[in-house]
Every structure is written in structure tokens, then in C-alpha cells.
PDB file of C-alpha atoms and ligand atoms in Angstrom:
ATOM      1  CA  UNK A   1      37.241  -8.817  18.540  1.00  0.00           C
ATOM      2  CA  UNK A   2      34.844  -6.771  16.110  1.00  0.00           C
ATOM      3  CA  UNK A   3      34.124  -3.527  17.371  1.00  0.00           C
ATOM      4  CA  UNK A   4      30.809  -4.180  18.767  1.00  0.00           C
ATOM      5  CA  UNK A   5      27.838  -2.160  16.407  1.00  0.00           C
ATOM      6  CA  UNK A   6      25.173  -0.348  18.222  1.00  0.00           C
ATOM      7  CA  UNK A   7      21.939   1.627  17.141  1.00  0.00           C
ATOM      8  CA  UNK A   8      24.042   4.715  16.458  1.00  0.00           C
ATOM      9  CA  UNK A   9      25.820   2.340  13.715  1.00  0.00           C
ATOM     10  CA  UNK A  10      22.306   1.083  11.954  1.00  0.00           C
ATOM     11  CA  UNK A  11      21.091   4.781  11.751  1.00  0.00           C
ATOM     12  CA  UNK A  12      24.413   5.958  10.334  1.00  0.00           C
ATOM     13  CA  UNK A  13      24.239   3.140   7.199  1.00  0.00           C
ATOM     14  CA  UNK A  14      20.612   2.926   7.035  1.00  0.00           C
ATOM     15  CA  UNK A  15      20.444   7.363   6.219  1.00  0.00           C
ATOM     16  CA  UNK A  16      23.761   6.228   4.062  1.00  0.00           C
ATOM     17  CA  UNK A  17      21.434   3.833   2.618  1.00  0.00           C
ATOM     18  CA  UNK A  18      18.549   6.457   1.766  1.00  0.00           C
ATOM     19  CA  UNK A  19      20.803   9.141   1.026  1.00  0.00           C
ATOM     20  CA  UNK A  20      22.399   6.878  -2.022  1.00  0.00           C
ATOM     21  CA  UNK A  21      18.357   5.962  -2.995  1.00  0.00           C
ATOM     22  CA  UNK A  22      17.462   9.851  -3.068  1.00  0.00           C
ATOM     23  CA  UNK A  23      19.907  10.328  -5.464  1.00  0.00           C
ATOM     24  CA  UNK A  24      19.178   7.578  -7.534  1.00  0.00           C
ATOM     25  CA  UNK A  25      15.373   8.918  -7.817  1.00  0.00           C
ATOM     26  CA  UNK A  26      16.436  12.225  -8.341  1.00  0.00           C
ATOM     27  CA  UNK A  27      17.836  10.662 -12.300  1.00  0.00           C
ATOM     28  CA  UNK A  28      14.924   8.643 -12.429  1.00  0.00           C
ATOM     29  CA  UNK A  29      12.643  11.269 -12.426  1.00  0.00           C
ATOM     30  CA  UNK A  30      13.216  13.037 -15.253  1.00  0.00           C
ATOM     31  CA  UNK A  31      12.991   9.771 -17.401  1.00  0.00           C
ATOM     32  CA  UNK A  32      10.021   9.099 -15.815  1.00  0.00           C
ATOM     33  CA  UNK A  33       8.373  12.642 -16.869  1.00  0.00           C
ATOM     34  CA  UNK A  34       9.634  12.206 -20.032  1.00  0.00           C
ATOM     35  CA  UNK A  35       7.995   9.054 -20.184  1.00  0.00           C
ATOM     36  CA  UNK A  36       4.863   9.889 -18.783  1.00  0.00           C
ATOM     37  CA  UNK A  37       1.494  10.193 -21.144  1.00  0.00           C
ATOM     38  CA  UNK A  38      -0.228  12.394 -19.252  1.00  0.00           C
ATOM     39  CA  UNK A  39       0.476  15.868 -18.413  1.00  0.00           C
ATOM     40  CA  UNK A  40      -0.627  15.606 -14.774  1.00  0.00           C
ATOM     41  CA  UNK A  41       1.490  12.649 -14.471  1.00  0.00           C
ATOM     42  CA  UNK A  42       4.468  14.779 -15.595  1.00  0.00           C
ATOM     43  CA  UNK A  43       3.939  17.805 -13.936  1.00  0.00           C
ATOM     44  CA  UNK A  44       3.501  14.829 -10.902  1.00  0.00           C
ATOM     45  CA  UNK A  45       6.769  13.472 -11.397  1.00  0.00           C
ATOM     46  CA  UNK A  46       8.495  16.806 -12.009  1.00  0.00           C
ATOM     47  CA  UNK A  47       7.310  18.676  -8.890  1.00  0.00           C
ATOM     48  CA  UNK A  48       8.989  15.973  -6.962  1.00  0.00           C
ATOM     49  CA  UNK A  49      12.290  16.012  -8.502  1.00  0.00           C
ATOM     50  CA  UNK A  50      12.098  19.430  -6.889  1.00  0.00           C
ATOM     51  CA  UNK A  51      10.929  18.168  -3.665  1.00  0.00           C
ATOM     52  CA  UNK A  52      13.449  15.143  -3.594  1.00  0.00           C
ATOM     53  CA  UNK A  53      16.175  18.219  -3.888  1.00  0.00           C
ATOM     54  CA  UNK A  54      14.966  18.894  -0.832  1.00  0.00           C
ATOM     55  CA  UNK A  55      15.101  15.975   0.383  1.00  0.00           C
ATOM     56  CA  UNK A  56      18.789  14.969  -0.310  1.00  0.00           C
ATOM     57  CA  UNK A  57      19.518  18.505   1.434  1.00  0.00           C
ATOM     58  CA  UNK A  58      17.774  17.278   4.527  1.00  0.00           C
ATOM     59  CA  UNK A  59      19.702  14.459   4.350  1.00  0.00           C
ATOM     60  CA  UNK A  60      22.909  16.545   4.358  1.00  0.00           C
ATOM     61  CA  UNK A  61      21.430  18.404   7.476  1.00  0.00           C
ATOM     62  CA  UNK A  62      21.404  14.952   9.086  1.00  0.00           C
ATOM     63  CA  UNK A  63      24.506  14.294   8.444  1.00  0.00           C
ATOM     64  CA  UNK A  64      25.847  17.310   9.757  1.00  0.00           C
ATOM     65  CA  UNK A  65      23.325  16.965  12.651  1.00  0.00           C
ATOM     66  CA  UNK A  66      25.938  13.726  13.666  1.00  0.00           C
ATOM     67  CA  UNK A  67      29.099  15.526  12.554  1.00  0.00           C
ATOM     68  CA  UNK A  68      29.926  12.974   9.593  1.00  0.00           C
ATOM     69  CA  UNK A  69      30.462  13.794   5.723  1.00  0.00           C
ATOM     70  CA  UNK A  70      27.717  12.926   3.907  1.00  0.00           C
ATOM     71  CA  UNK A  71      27.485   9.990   1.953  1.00  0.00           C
ATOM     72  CA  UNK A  72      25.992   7.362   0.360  1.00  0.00           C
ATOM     73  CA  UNK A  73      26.029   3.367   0.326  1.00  0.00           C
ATOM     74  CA  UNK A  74      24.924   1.754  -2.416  1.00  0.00           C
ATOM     75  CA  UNK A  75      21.228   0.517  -2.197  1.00  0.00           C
ATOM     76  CA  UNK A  76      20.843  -2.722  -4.054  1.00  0.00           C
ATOM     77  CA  UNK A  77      16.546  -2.202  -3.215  1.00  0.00           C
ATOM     78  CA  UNK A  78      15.867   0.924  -4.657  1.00  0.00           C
ATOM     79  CA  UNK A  79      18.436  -0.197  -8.079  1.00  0.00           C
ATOM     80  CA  UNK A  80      16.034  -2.925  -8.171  1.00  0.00           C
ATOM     81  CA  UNK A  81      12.950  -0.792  -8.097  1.00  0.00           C
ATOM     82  CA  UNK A  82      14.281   1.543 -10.274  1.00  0.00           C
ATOM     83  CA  UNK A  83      15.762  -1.287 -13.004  1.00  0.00           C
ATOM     84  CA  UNK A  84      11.675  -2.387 -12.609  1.00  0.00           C
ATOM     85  CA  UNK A  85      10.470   0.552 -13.857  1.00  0.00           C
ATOM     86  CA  UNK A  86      12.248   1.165 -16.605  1.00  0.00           C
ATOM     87  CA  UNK A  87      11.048  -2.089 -18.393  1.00  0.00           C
ATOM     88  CA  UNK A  88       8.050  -0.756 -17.705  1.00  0.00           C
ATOM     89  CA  UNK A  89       9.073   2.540 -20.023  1.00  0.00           C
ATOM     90  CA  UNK A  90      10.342  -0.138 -22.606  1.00  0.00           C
ATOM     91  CA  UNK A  91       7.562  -2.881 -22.586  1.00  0.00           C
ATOM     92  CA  UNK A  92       4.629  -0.458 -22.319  1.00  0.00           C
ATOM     93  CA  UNK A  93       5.483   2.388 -24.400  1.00  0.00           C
ATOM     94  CA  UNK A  94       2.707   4.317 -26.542  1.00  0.00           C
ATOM     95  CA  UNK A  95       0.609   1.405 -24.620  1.00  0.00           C
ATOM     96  CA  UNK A  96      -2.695   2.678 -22.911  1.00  0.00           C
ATOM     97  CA  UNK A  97      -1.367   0.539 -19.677  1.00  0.00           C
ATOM     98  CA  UNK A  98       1.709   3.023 -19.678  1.00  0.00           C
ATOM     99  CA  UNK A  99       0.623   5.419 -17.068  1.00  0.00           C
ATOM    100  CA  UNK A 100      -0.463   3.220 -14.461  1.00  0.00           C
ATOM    101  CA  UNK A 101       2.942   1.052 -14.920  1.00  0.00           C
ATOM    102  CA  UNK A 102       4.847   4.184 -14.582  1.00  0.00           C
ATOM    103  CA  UNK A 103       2.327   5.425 -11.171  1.00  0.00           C
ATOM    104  CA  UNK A 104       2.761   2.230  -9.768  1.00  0.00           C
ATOM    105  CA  UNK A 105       6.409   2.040  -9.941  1.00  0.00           C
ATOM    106  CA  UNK A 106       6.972   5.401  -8.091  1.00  0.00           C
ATOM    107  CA  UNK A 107       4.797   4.443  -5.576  1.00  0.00           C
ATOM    108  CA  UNK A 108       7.339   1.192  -5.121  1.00  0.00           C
ATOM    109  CA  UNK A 109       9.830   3.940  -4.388  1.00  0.00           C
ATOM    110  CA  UNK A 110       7.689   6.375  -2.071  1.00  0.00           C
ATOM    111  CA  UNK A 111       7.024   3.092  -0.346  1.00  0.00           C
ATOM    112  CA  UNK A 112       9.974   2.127  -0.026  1.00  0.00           C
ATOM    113  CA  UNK A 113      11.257   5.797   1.040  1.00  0.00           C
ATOM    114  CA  UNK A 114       8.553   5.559   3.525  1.00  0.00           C
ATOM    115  CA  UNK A 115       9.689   2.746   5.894  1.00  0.00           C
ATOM    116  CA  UNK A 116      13.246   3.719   5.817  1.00  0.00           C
ATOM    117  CA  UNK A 117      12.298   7.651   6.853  1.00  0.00           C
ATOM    118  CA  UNK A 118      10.061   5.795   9.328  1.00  0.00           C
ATOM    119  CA  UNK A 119      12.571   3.341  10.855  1.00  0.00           C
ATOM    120  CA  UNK A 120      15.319   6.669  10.881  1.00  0.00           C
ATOM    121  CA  UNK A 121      12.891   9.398  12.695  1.00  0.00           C
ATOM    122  CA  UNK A 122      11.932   6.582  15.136  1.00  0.00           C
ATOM    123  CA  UNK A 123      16.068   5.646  15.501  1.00  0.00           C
ATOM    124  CA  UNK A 124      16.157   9.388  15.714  1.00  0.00           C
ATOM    125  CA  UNK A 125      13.760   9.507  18.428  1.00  0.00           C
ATOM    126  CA  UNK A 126      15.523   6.726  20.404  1.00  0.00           C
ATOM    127  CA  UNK A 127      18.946   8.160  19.895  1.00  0.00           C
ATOM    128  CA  UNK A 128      17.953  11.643  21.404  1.00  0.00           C
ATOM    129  CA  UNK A 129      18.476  13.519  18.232  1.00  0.00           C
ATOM    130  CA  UNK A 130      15.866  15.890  18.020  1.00  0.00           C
ATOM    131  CA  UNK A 131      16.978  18.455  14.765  1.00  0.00           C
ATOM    132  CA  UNK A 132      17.101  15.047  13.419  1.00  0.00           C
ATOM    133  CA  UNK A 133      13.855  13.745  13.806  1.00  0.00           C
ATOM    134  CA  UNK A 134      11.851  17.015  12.696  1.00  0.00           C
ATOM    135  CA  UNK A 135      14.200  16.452   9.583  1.00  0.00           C
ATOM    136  CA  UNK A 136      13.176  13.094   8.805  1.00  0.00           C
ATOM    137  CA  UNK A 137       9.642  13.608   9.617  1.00  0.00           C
ATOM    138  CA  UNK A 138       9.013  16.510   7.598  1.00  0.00           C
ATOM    139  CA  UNK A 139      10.590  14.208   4.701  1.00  0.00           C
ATOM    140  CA  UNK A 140       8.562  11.581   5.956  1.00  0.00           C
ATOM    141  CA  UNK A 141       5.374  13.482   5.229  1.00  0.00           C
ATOM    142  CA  UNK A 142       6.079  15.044   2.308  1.00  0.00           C
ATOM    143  CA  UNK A 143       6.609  11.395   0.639  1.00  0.00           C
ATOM    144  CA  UNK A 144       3.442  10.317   2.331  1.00  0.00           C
ATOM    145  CA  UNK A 145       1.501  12.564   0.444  1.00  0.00           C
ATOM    146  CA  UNK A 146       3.480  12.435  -2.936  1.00  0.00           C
ATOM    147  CA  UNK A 147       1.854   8.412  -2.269  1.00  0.00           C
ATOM    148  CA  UNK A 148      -1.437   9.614  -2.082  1.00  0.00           C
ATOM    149  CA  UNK A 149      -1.211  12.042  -4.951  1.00  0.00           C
ATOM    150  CA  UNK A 150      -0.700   9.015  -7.022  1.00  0.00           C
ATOM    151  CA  UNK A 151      -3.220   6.920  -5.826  1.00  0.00           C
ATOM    152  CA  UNK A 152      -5.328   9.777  -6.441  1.00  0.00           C
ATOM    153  CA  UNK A 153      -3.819  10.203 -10.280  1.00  0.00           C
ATOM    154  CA  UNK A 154      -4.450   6.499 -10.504  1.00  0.00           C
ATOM    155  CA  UNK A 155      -7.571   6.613  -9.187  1.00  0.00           C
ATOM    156  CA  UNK A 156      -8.650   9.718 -11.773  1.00  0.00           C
ATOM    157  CA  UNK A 157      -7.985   8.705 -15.222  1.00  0.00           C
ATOM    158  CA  UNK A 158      -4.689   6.366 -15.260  1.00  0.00           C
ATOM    159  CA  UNK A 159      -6.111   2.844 -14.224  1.00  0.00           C
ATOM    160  CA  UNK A 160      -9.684   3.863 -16.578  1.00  0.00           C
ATOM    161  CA  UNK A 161      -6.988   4.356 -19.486  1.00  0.00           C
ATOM    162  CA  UNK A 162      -5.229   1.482 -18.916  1.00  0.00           C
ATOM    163  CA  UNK A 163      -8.037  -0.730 -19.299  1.00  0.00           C
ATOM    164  CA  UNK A 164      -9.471   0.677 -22.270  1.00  0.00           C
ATOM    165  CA  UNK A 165      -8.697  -1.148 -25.304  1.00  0.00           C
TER     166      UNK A 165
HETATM  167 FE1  FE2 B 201      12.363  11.092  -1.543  1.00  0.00          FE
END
């Protein structure tokens, strides 16, 4: 009989999980800079590369928090997310609609950083694993806000732009 899997399993492959994503952003966003029109939306996308550094090191804290080597699983979501955005580079380059493609894609991945640093501090919380959970949430809050930065760079001049013709 199969070992039977318990909570202690799901939060080990779902921080796998986000640990594999993390990385995965942390290549995107230099494309996406690069790719940005707007110099706020670079500088946006730059200053978290930095923060997502701090992120994945978090993550390694985690790990160690559990005693396991740290390492990722392969995250078919956030390839998906990621693949999505980068037609968006291709199909809406020099395009006024650029910007708000490229906003709106990152906030695919905050959002989808968000519930799985959600589900993992509340695991966290279940599991008794307190350094943990003041890990995750301070991750947890720091993506929040990156969200509402671009709604607010959205908001400011990127959605106006994209309509104008
Ligand atoms: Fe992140």
C-alpha cells in the first residue's frame, strides 16, 4: 500500500511548486523590462526582480525551516502564464496596447503567487510552523502590493495609452 500523503506532503510540493515559479519569474523579468514602453513600467518590473531575489531566499529559509534541500517541481501554471506573456511582447510590440498587455500579464503571476503564498502560510499555520509562516507572509505582502502598484500604473497612464489610437 501507498504510503499514505498527509498535509505535511501538500505543503512540501506545493512551496516545491512556488519555489520552481519564483525562479521562472525571476528570467521573465528582465524581458519584461526590456520590453516595457514606459520607464515607470521598467523601473516597476526591475525593482521586483530584486524583490523576487528575496523571495526565492525566503523560500530557501523554508526549506531549511523543514530540514529538506531546496528544490523545485516544475510548475506547468506559471510556464503557461509566462508562455502568455510573451506573445504579448511579440503581437503587441511598438503597439500603444503594449504596456497594459505586459501590466496585465504580471499581475496573472502576482495572482497567481498570491493564492499559493496564501494556501502555504495558512498550511504553515496549521502545521505549527511558525518561522515559516512569518516567511511566507512577509512574501505574501510584498506581492500584494507589487499587485496594487500595477493596478495603480494601469490605472495612471497604461490603459489611457492603450486606447489611444
Ligand atoms: Fe514572487
Amino acid at each position: 500500500m501507498a504510503k499514505e500523503k498527509t498535509l505535511d506532503d501538500l505543503f512540501l510540493d506545493t512551496l516545491k511548486d512556488i519555489y520552481y515559479a519564483e525562479r521562472k519569474i525571476l528570467k521573465a523579468l528582465p524581458k519584461m523590462a526590456r520590453a516595457a514602453q514606459s520607464e515607470e513600467l521598467k523601473a516597476a518590473f526591475l525593482q521586483h526582480k530584486e524583490e523576487t531575489e528575496g523571495q526565492i531566499e525566503r523560500l530557501q529559509q523554508v526549506f531549511e525551516v523543514l530540514g529538506k534541500r531546496a528544490q523545485g517541481k516544475t510548475c506547468p501554471a506559471i510556464e503557461g502564464i509566462i508562455e502568455e506573456g510573451e506573445e504579448i511582447m511579440e503581437e503587441f510590440k511598438g503597439m500603444p496596447a503594449l504596456d497594459a498587455g505586459l501590466i496585465s500579464a504580471a499581475q496573472a503571476v502576482e495572482h497567481y503567487e498570491i493564492t499559493r503564498y496564501g494556501t502555504l502560510k495558512r498550511w504553515a499555520e496549521v502545521l505549527g510552523l511558525k518561522e515559516a509562516v512569518q516567511l511566507l507572509d512577509e512574501t505574501l505582502q510584498e506581492e500584494s502590493k507589487t499587485d496594487e502598484s500595477l493596478t495603480a500604473l494601469a490605472d495612471a497612464s497604461a490603459n489611457e495609452m492603450a486606447k489611444a489610437a
